[in-house]
mmCIF file of C-alpha atoms in Angstrom:
data_model
loop_
_atom_site.group_PDB
_atom_site.id
_atom_site.type_symbol
_atom_site.label_atom_id
_atom_site.label_comp_id
_atom_site.label_asym_id
_atom_site.label_seq_id
_atom_site.Cartn_x
_atom_site.Cartn_y
_atom_site.Cartn_z
ATOM 1 C CA MET A 1 47.277 39.065 -66.027
ATOM 2 C CA ALA A 2 43.706 37.786 -65.927
ATOM 3 C CA PHE A 3 41.583 39.236 -63.136
ATOM 4 C CA HIS A 4 40.373 35.866 -61.874
ATOM 5 C CA LYS A 5 43.898 34.503 -61.487
ATOM 6 C CA LEU A 6 45.213 37.298 -59.300
ATOM 7 C CA LYS A 7 46.303 36.602 -55.774
ATOM 8 C CA GLN A 8 43.811 36.990 -52.914
ATOM 9 C CA LYS A 9 44.796 39.047 -49.886
ATOM 10 C CA ARG A 10 42.650 37.248 -47.313
ATOM 11 C CA GLY A 11 40.709 34.052 -46.766
ATOM 12 C CA VAL A 12 41.310 30.315 -46.794
ATOM 13 C CA SER A 13 40.643 27.761 -49.507
ATOM 14 C CA ALA A 14 37.353 25.881 -49.517
ATOM 15 C CA ALA A 15 37.438 22.132 -48.928
ATOM 16 C CA PRO A 16 37.127 20.024 -52.126
ATOM 17 C CA GLU A 17 34.114 18.066 -50.824
ATOM 18 C CA THR A 18 32.007 21.221 -50.786
ATOM 19 C CA GLY A 19 32.219 21.515 -54.576
ATOM 20 C CA ASP A 20 28.621 20.558 -55.355
ATOM 21 C CA ARG A 21 27.249 22.867 -52.697
ATOM 22 C CA LEU A 22 29.356 25.713 -54.005
ATOM 23 C CA LYS A 23 28.009 25.180 -57.514
ATOM 24 C CA ASP A 24 24.491 25.325 -56.122
ATOM 25 C CA LEU A 25 25.410 28.384 -54.068
ATOM 26 C CA HIS A 26 26.661 30.221 -57.116
ATOM 27 C CA ALA A 27 23.615 29.183 -59.150
ATOM 28 C CA ALA A 28 21.287 30.415 -56.405
ATOM 29 C CA ILE A 29 22.842 33.881 -56.613
ATOM 30 C CA VAL A 30 22.882 34.081 -60.400
ATOM 31 C CA HIS A 31 19.204 33.062 -60.593
ATOM 32 C CA ASP A 32 18.110 34.852 -57.396
ATOM 33 C CA ASP A 33 16.778 31.560 -56.026
ATOM 34 C CA ASP A 34 16.043 32.413 -52.397
ATOM 35 C CA GLY A 35 14.570 28.960 -51.740
ATOM 36 C CA LEU A 36 17.775 27.221 -52.779
ATOM 37 C CA MET A 37 19.803 29.727 -50.769
ATOM 38 C CA LEU A 38 17.735 28.951 -47.674
ATOM 39 C CA ARG A 39 18.264 25.215 -48.087
ATOM 40 C CA LEU A 40 22.004 25.642 -48.544
ATOM 41 C CA LEU A 41 22.494 27.926 -45.545
ATOM 42 C CA THR A 42 20.277 25.717 -43.390
ATOM 43 C CA ALA A 43 22.397 22.697 -44.275
ATOM 44 C CA ASP A 44 25.696 24.548 -43.820
ATOM 45 C CA ALA A 45 25.647 27.981 -42.186
ATOM 46 C CA SER A 46 29.357 28.456 -42.906
ATOM 47 C CA LEU A 47 28.556 28.955 -46.589
ATOM 48 C CA ALA A 48 27.483 32.501 -45.727
ATOM 49 C CA ALA A 49 31.169 33.303 -45.191
ATOM 50 C CA HIS A 50 32.228 32.267 -48.682
ATOM 51 C CA ALA A 51 33.736 34.156 -51.590
ATOM 52 C CA PHE A 52 34.129 33.117 -55.198
ATOM 53 C CA GLY A 53 37.555 34.494 -55.954
ATOM 54 C CA ARG A 54 37.479 38.128 -54.925
ATOM 55 C CA PHE A 55 33.668 38.267 -54.860
ATOM 56 C CA PRO A 56 31.985 37.745 -51.460
ATOM 57 C CA LEU A 57 28.450 36.406 -51.767
ATOM 58 C CA LEU A 58 26.706 39.694 -51.047
ATOM 59 C CA SER A 59 28.850 41.511 -53.608
ATOM 60 C CA LEU A 60 27.846 38.901 -56.179
ATOM 61 C CA CYS A 61 24.204 39.378 -55.219
ATOM 62 C CA TYR A 62 24.496 43.090 -55.927
ATOM 63 C CA MET A 63 26.202 42.441 -59.253
ATOM 64 C CA TYR A 64 23.534 39.963 -60.400
ATOM 65 C CA ARG A 65 20.684 42.075 -58.961
ATOM 66 C CA SER A 66 19.582 39.181 -56.740
ATOM 67 C CA ARG A 67 16.976 41.254 -54.918
ATOM 68 C CA LYS A 68 15.181 38.441 -53.117
ATOM 69 C CA ILE A 69 18.383 37.019 -51.657
ATOM 70 C CA VAL A 70 19.610 40.463 -50.600
ATOM 71 C CA ARG A 71 16.294 41.216 -48.932
ATOM 72 C CA LYS A 72 16.171 37.945 -46.990
ATOM 73 C CA PHE A 73 19.797 37.044 -46.334
ATOM 74 C CA ALA A 74 21.923 40.211 -46.292
ATOM 75 C CA PRO A 75 22.358 40.205 -42.467
ATOM 76 C CA ARG A 76 23.543 36.582 -42.518
ATOM 77 C CA LEU A 77 25.924 37.239 -45.378
ATOM 78 C CA ARG A 78 27.412 40.202 -43.509
ATOM 79 C CA ALA A 79 27.727 38.551 -40.097
ATOM 80 C CA HIS A 80 31.180 37.039 -40.617
ATOM 81 C CA GLY A 81 33.030 40.277 -41.385
ATOM 82 C CA ASP A 82 35.643 39.724 -44.089
ATOM 83 C CA ASN A 83 36.852 36.299 -42.956
ATOM 84 C CA TYR A 84 35.960 34.361 -46.080
ATOM 85 C CA SER A 85 36.590 30.852 -47.280
ATOM 86 C CA VAL A 86 37.575 31.190 -50.920
ATOM 87 C CA SER A 87 37.017 29.027 -53.974
ATOM 88 C CA PRO A 88 38.087 29.825 -57.545
ATOM 89 C CA GLU A 89 36.444 32.703 -59.322
ATOM 90 C CA TYR A 90 33.936 31.923 -62.063
ATOM 91 C CA PRO A 91 35.059 33.265 -65.460
ATOM 92 C CA ASP A 92 31.513 34.501 -66.142
ATOM 93 C CA ASP A 93 31.645 36.565 -62.950
ATOM 94 C CA TYR A 94 34.879 38.150 -64.074
ATOM 95 C CA ARG A 95 33.529 38.940 -67.527
ATOM 96 C CA LYS A 96 30.398 40.543 -66.137
ATOM 97 C CA PHE A 97 32.352 42.536 -63.575
ATOM 98 C CA ARG A 98 34.850 43.664 -66.203
ATOM 99 C CA GLU A 99 32.017 45.038 -68.342
ATOM 100 C CA LEU A 100 30.500 46.878 -65.381
ATOM 101 C CA ALA A 101 33.755 48.173 -63.919
ATOM 102 C CA GLY A 102 35.206 49.502 -67.154
ATOM 103 C CA ARG A 103 38.184 51.758 -66.461
ATOM 104 C CA SER A 104 37.892 51.170 -62.706
ATOM 105 C CA LEU A 105 38.879 47.512 -63.147
ATOM 106 C CA ARG A 106 42.489 48.389 -62.359
ATOM 107 C CA LEU A 107 41.461 49.268 -58.801
ATOM 108 C CA PHE A 108 40.565 45.626 -58.116
ATOM 109 C CA ARG A 109 43.841 43.866 -58.797
ATOM 110 C CA GLU A 110 44.129 42.729 -55.197
ATOM 111 C CA GLY A 111 41.792 41.892 -52.376
ATOM 112 C CA PHE A 112 38.053 41.447 -52.299
ATOM 113 C CA VAL A 113 35.437 43.526 -54.060
ATOM 114 C CA THR A 114 33.657 44.907 -51.015
ATOM 115 C CA TYR A 115 29.920 45.528 -50.837
ATOM 116 C CA ALA A 116 30.487 49.277 -51.172
ATOM 117 C CA ASP A 117 32.860 48.708 -54.100
ATOM 118 C CA MET A 118 30.233 46.714 -55.981
ATOM 119 C CA LEU A 119 27.439 49.183 -55.258
ATOM 120 C CA ALA A 120 29.645 51.953 -56.626
ATOM 121 C CA VAL A 121 30.453 49.925 -59.735
ATOM 122 C CA ILE A 122 26.780 49.221 -60.503
ATOM 123 C CA GLY A 123 25.825 52.809 -59.649
ATOM 124 C CA ASP A 124 23.291 52.058 -56.908
ATOM 125 C CA ALA A 125 23.615 55.379 -55.085
ATOM 126 C CA PRO A 126 20.828 54.903 -52.462
ATOM 127 C CA ALA A 127 22.142 51.497 -51.380
ATOM 128 C CA LEU A 128 25.713 52.810 -51.393
ATOM 129 C CA ARG A 129 24.805 55.707 -49.109
ATOM 130 C CA ALA A 130 23.180 53.245 -46.710
ATOM 131 C CA GLU A 131 26.218 50.948 -46.882
ATOM 132 C CA LEU A 132 28.731 53.700 -46.147
ATOM 133 C CA GLY A 133 26.696 55.314 -43.379
ATOM 134 C CA ALA A 134 26.969 58.894 -42.200
ATOM 135 C CA LYS A 135 30.728 58.910 -41.676
ATOM 136 C CA PRO A 136 32.695 56.672 -44.033
ATOM 137 C CA SER A 137 36.412 56.463 -43.487
ATOM 138 C CA GLU A 138 38.639 58.697 -45.564
ATOM 139 C CA GLU A 139 40.021 55.626 -47.319
ATOM 140 C CA GLN A 140 36.514 54.385 -48.162
ATOM 141 C CA ALA A 141 35.413 57.764 -49.443
ATOM 142 C CA GLU A 142 38.467 58.183 -51.652
ATOM 143 C CA ARG A 143 38.046 54.712 -53.108
ATOM 144 C CA ILE A 144 34.350 55.204 -53.888
ATOM 145 C CA ALA A 145 35.088 58.598 -55.405
ATOM 146 C CA LYS A 146 37.716 57.038 -57.665
ATOM 147 C CA ILE A 147 35.367 54.242 -58.778
ATOM 148 C CA TYR A 148 32.651 56.746 -59.666
ATOM 149 C CA GLU A 149 35.092 58.977 -61.490
ATOM 150 C CA LEU A 150 36.362 56.091 -63.612
ATOM 151 C CA THR A 151 32.991 54.453 -64.314
ATOM 152 C CA SER A 152 30.744 57.481 -64.820
ATOM 153 C CA LYS A 153 32.999 60.573 -64.736
ATOM 154 C CA ARG A 154 31.099 61.899 -61.728
ATOM 155 C CA LYS A 155 32.717 63.587 -58.755
ATOM 156 C CA VAL A 156 31.773 62.244 -55.331
ATOM 157 C CA ARG A 157 32.040 64.659 -52.421
ATOM 158 C CA VAL A 158 32.399 63.761 -48.755
ATOM 159 C CA LYS A 159 30.189 65.856 -46.499
ATOM 160 C CA ALA A 160 29.716 65.970 -42.749
ATOM 161 C CA ASN A 161 26.631 63.761 -42.963
ATOM 162 C CA GLY A 162 27.876 61.282 -45.532
ATOM 163 C CA VAL A 163 28.820 60.920 -49.182
ATOM 164 C CA SER A 164 27.219 63.138 -51.822
ATOM 165 C CA ILE A 165 26.827 61.352 -55.152
ATOM 166 C CA PRO A 166 25.650 63.713 -57.901
ATOM 167 C CA ARG A 167 23.112 62.631 -60.459
ATOM 168 C CA SER A 168 24.476 61.856 -63.879
ATOM 169 C CA ARG A 169 23.693 64.103 -66.817
ATOM 170 C CA LYS A 170 20.296 63.686 -68.406
ATOM 171 C CA MET A 171 20.310 61.430 -71.444
ATOM 172 C CA ASN A 172 17.465 60.806 -73.869
ATOM 173 C CA ALA A 173 14.264 61.242 -71.828
ATOM 174 C CA MET A 174 15.762 61.231 -68.364
ATOM 175 C CA GLN A 175 13.274 63.628 -66.833
ATOM 176 C CA ILE A 176 10.172 61.543 -67.384
ATOM 177 C CA THR A 177 6.720 62.947 -66.621
ATOM 178 C CA ALA A 178 3.589 61.007 -67.463
ATOM 179 C CA ILE A 179 -0.103 61.027 -66.728
ATOM 180 C CA VAL A 180 -0.697 57.334 -67.362
ATOM 181 C CA LEU A 181 2.401 55.201 -66.878
ATOM 182 C CA ILE A 182 1.952 52.000 -68.815
ATOM 183 C CA ALA A 183 4.398 49.566 -70.311
ATOM 184 C CA PHE A 184 3.538 48.823 -73.916
ATOM 185 C CA PHE A 185 4.077 45.102 -73.683
ATOM 186 C CA GLY A 186 1.156 42.928 -72.622
ATOM 187 C CA LEU A 187 2.769 40.892 -69.889
ATOM 188 C CA GLY A 188 0.276 40.160 -67.141
ATOM 189 C CA VAL A 189 2.426 39.458 -64.098
ATOM 190 C CA ALA A 190 0.352 38.112 -61.248
ATOM 191 C CA GLY A 191 1.368 39.755 -57.999
ATOM 192 C CA GLY A 192 0.813 38.105 -54.629
ATOM 193 C CA ALA A 193 -2.178 38.991 -52.486
ATOM 194 C CA LEU A 194 0.005 40.509 -49.801
ATOM 195 C CA GLY A 195 -2.917 42.096 -48.032
ATOM 196 C CA ALA A 196 -3.992 38.669 -46.851
ATOM 197 C CA TYR A 197 -0.790 38.283 -44.848
ATOM 198 C CA TYR A 198 -0.623 41.688 -43.147
ATOM 199 C CA ALA A 199 -2.586 42.849 -40.153
ATOM 200 C CA VAL A 200 -3.842 46.412 -40.480
ATOM 201 C CA PRO A 201 -1.195 48.615 -38.784
ATOM 202 C CA ALA A 202 -2.531 50.335 -35.690
ATOM 203 C CA ALA A 203 -1.684 53.789 -37.033
ATOM 204 C CA PHE A 204 -4.392 53.580 -39.698
ATOM 205 C CA GLY A 205 -7.488 55.758 -39.470
ATOM 206 C CA GLY A 206 -10.719 55.725 -41.480
ATOM 207 C CA ASP A 207 -12.958 52.803 -42.363
ATOM 208 C CA GLY A 208 -11.903 52.272 -45.966
ATOM 209 C CA SER A 209 -14.997 53.780 -47.573
ATOM 210 C CA SER A 210 -14.802 56.473 -50.243
ATOM 211 C CA GLY A 211 -15.948 59.058 -47.707
ATOM 212 C CA ALA A 212 -13.567 57.938 -44.965
ATOM 213 C CA PRO A 213 -10.470 56.455 -46.596
ATOM 214 C CA ILE A 214 -7.924 54.633 -44.465
ATOM 215 C CA LEU A 215 -5.064 57.036 -43.738
ATOM 216 C CA ILE A 216 -1.552 55.778 -44.459
ATOM 217 C CA GLY A 217 1.660 57.544 -43.530
ATOM 218 C CA ASN A 218 4.674 55.247 -43.920
ATOM 219 C CA ALA A 219 6.208 52.639 -46.218
ATOM 220 C CA GLU A 220 4.750 49.650 -44.360
ATOM 221 C CA GLN A 221 1.250 51.072 -44.564
ATOM 222 C CA PHE A 222 1.627 51.950 -48.250
ATOM 223 C CA LEU A 223 2.669 48.349 -48.976
ATOM 224 C CA PHE A 224 -0.381 47.125 -47.077
ATOM 225 C CA ALA A 225 -2.641 49.461 -49.039
ATOM 226 C CA ALA A 226 -1.163 48.400 -52.382
ATOM 227 C CA GLY A 227 -1.686 44.735 -51.540
ATOM 228 C CA ASP A 228 -5.126 45.096 -49.943
ATOM 229 C CA THR A 229 -7.521 42.568 -51.484
ATOM 230 C CA GLN A 230 -10.715 44.133 -50.127
ATOM 231 C CA LYS A 231 -10.602 46.986 -52.673
ATOM 232 C CA ARG A 232 -10.843 49.681 -50.009
ATOM 233 C CA TYR A 233 -9.998 53.377 -50.215
ATOM 234 C CA PHE A 234 -6.703 54.751 -48.856
ATOM 235 C CA ARG A 235 -5.183 58.230 -48.626
ATOM 236 C CA LEU A 236 -1.488 58.997 -48.171
ATOM 237 C CA THR A 237 -0.702 61.647 -45.543
ATOM 238 C CA GLU A 238 3.110 61.961 -45.794
ATOM 239 C CA ASP A 239 5.977 61.782 -48.281
ATOM 240 C CA ILE A 240 7.499 58.299 -47.993
ATOM 241 C CA VAL A 241 10.376 56.142 -49.237
ATOM 242 C CA VAL A 242 9.600 52.620 -50.493
ATOM 243 C CA ASP A 243 11.821 49.732 -51.582
ATOM 244 C CA ALA A 244 10.587 48.266 -54.870
ATOM 245 C CA SER A 245 11.983 44.834 -53.983
ATOM 246 C CA ALA A 246 9.259 44.466 -51.322
ATOM 247 C CA TYR A 247 6.542 44.807 -53.978
ATOM 248 C CA ASP A 248 7.860 42.241 -56.474
ATOM 249 C CA GLY A 249 5.340 43.044 -59.217
ATOM 250 C CA LEU A 250 2.379 43.422 -56.858
ATOM 251 C CA ASN A 251 -1.046 44.021 -58.410
ATOM 252 C CA VAL A 252 -2.863 47.042 -56.971
ATOM 253 C CA LEU A 253 -6.546 46.277 -56.361
ATOM 254 C CA SER A 254 -7.389 49.155 -54.019
ATOM 255 C CA ASP A 255 -8.038 52.876 -54.527
ATOM 256 C CA ILE A 256 -5.020 54.911 -53.352
ATOM 257 C CA ASP A 257 -5.109 58.701 -53.302
ATOM 258 C CA CYS A 258 -1.528 59.938 -52.839
ATOM 259 C CA ASP A 259 -2.914 63.427 -52.132
ATOM 260 C CA GLY A 260 -0.022 65.195 -53.878
ATOM 261 C CA HIS A 261 2.705 63.500 -51.849
ATOM 262 C CA THR A 262 6.006 62.181 -53.175
ATOM 263 C CA ILE A 263 6.813 58.477 -53.052
ATOM 264 C CA ARG A 264 10.587 58.034 -53.352
ATOM 265 C CA VAL A 265 11.213 54.606 -54.885
ATOM 266 C CA ILE A 266 14.442 52.676 -54.365
ATOM 267 C CA SER A 267 14.547 50.508 -57.468
ATOM 268 C CA ASP A 268 16.885 48.495 -59.664
ATOM 269 C CA GLY A 269 14.773 49.356 -62.701
ATOM 270 C CA SER A 270 12.116 46.646 -62.378
ATOM 271 C CA PRO A 271 8.486 47.861 -62.362
ATOM 272 C CA LEU A 272 7.107 48.678 -58.921
ATOM 273 C CA PHE A 273 3.707 47.145 -59.722
ATOM 274 C CA GLY A 274 2.594 44.326 -61.981
ATOM 275 C CA ASP A 275 -0.789 45.857 -62.730
ATOM 276 C CA ILE A 276 -2.975 48.667 -61.431
ATOM 277 C CA SER A 277 -6.445 47.164 -61.624
ATOM 278 C CA GLY A 278 -7.770 49.492 -58.927
ATOM 279 C CA LYS A 279 -6.979 53.203 -58.940
ATOM 280 C CA LEU A 280 -3.791 55.152 -58.196
ATOM 281 C CA ARG A 281 -3.953 58.952 -58.293
ATOM 282 C CA ASN A 282 -2.510 62.320 -57.333
ATOM 283 C CA GLY A 283 1.059 61.199 -56.638
ATOM 284 C CA ILE A 284 4.659 61.897 -57.581
ATOM 285 C CA PHE A 285 6.812 58.768 -57.901
ATOM 286 C CA ASP A 286 10.472 59.762 -57.776
ATOM 287 C CA PHE A 287 12.837 56.976 -58.839
ATOM 288 C CA GLY A 288 15.921 59.115 -58.280
ATOM 289 C CA GLU A 289 18.909 57.869 -60.223
ATOM 290 C CA ILE A 290 18.444 54.963 -62.609
ATOM 291 C CA ASN A 291 20.861 53.325 -65.007
ATOM 292 C CA ILE A 292 19.012 50.817 -67.159
ATOM 293 C CA GLU A 293 19.862 48.794 -70.234
ATOM 294 C CA TYR A 294 16.776 47.598 -72.095
ATOM 295 C CA SER A 295 16.032 45.887 -75.376
ATOM 296 C CA THR A 296 12.238 45.612 -75.150
ATOM 297 C CA ASP A 297 9.458 47.911 -74.019
ATOM 298 C CA SER A 298 9.780 48.448 -70.296
ATOM 299 C CA ALA A 299 8.346 50.323 -67.336
ATOM 300 C CA LEU A 300 9.303 51.836 -64.004
ATOM 301 C CA LEU A 301 5.954 52.193 -62.253
ATOM 302 C CA THR A 302 3.708 49.430 -63.601
ATOM 303 C CA ARG A 303 3.675 46.857 -66.361
ATOM 304 C CA THR A 304 0.001 47.386 -67.164
ATOM 305 C CA VAL A 305 -2.949 49.512 -66.095
ATOM 306 C CA THR A 306 -6.310 47.763 -66.335
ATOM 307 C CA GLY A 307 -7.886 50.159 -63.835
ATOM 308 C CA ALA A 308 -6.905 53.815 -63.626
ATOM 309 C CA ALA A 309 -3.769 55.899 -63.005
ATOM 310 C CA GLU A 310 -4.743 59.549 -62.739
ATOM 311 C CA ARG A 311 -2.603 62.664 -62.278
ATOM 312 C CA ILE A 312 0.523 60.607 -61.662
ATOM 313 C CA THR A 313 3.978 62.089 -62.221
ATOM 314 C CA LEU A 314 7.058 59.923 -62.653
ATOM 315 C CA LYS A 315 10.523 61.408 -62.170
ATOM 316 C CA ALA A 316 13.922 59.823 -62.780
ATOM 317 C CA ASN A 317 17.465 60.869 -63.612
ATOM 318 C CA GLY A 318 20.276 58.754 -64.976
ATOM 319 C CA SER A 319 20.734 56.848 -68.204
ATOM 320 C CA LEU A 320 18.676 54.649 -70.478
ATOM 321 C CA THR A 321 20.624 52.503 -72.891
ATOM 322 C CA ASP A 322 18.664 50.974 -75.760
ATOM 323 C CA THR A 323 20.353 47.704 -76.703
ATOM 324 C CA SER A 324 17.615 46.566 -79.088
ATOM 325 C CA GLY A 325 18.881 48.209 -82.249
ATOM 326 C CA ASN A 326 15.300 49.245 -83.029
ATOM 327 C CA GLU A 327 14.293 52.823 -83.712
ATOM 328 C CA THR A 328 11.526 52.970 -81.109
ATOM 329 C CA VAL A 329 11.296 51.466 -77.657
ATOM 330 C CA TYR A 330 8.511 52.655 -75.392
ATOM 331 C CA PHE A 331 9.464 53.353 -71.819
ATOM 332 C CA GLY A 332 6.576 54.110 -69.472
#
């Protein structure tokens, strides 16, 4: 029986007159249109509690990698619990989910695909750990373990402080170390001048000169430094964790000395920076587990370097799948 025709366990049917809004709602998720999502939820807040077939909105956002919508609207999409209004499932959603779920598809014959379910299917381990929390229920843990086993043949262990998801085996060049990390396509993506919109956090020290760089010690301060438009000098004082979705292809104009520290990057595979036109040096960027399909030259750290990237190490584990059919694809 087709997945999208199976019976739902919970929820009520959506009213017919909401059809146009639901089409727009689905389109907003597929295209990660946060502006359209804002207009729709402002006009009708109840849309946040909707599901297309067995896919709640936030689960769909994870599946389509709708980073902007997740970043801005996740709390609103979670607020209703699992009391969804339900409209028919889109065949394209089913086809995409079927490809991602593989052998685990049989686990989703009934009920909704929860947020944790979807994160397990797409293999987003950092987000899944955050979703499950320190003490997932035994039922949750067993379900996630089964999904991982069927999709990636990895064993998930439940520990006292949460779920342990092992890294997948190295494939191709999965331990990547580079001095200059450049994508080999010439796409100049203009990042926003975020520095203009942030006040300098009070924890900063130094005056921004080369002799007295501004000291930065957390993710918020690192984002400020990366987006600083005054081309000042910064020095990192701690290992930090950053979310790549907050950077959105930002262009680095400043001089950032990472001073040997590790920057753990939570990423869906999109480049952290659009361009490094200033200077980035002495840092270890650890992308953890990545699972990326690519058909053109791509990058994890930056699309281009028009300034300097010196003594930078990039680490990642997971899988790269070349779908181009070409013999050589550069991955920087």
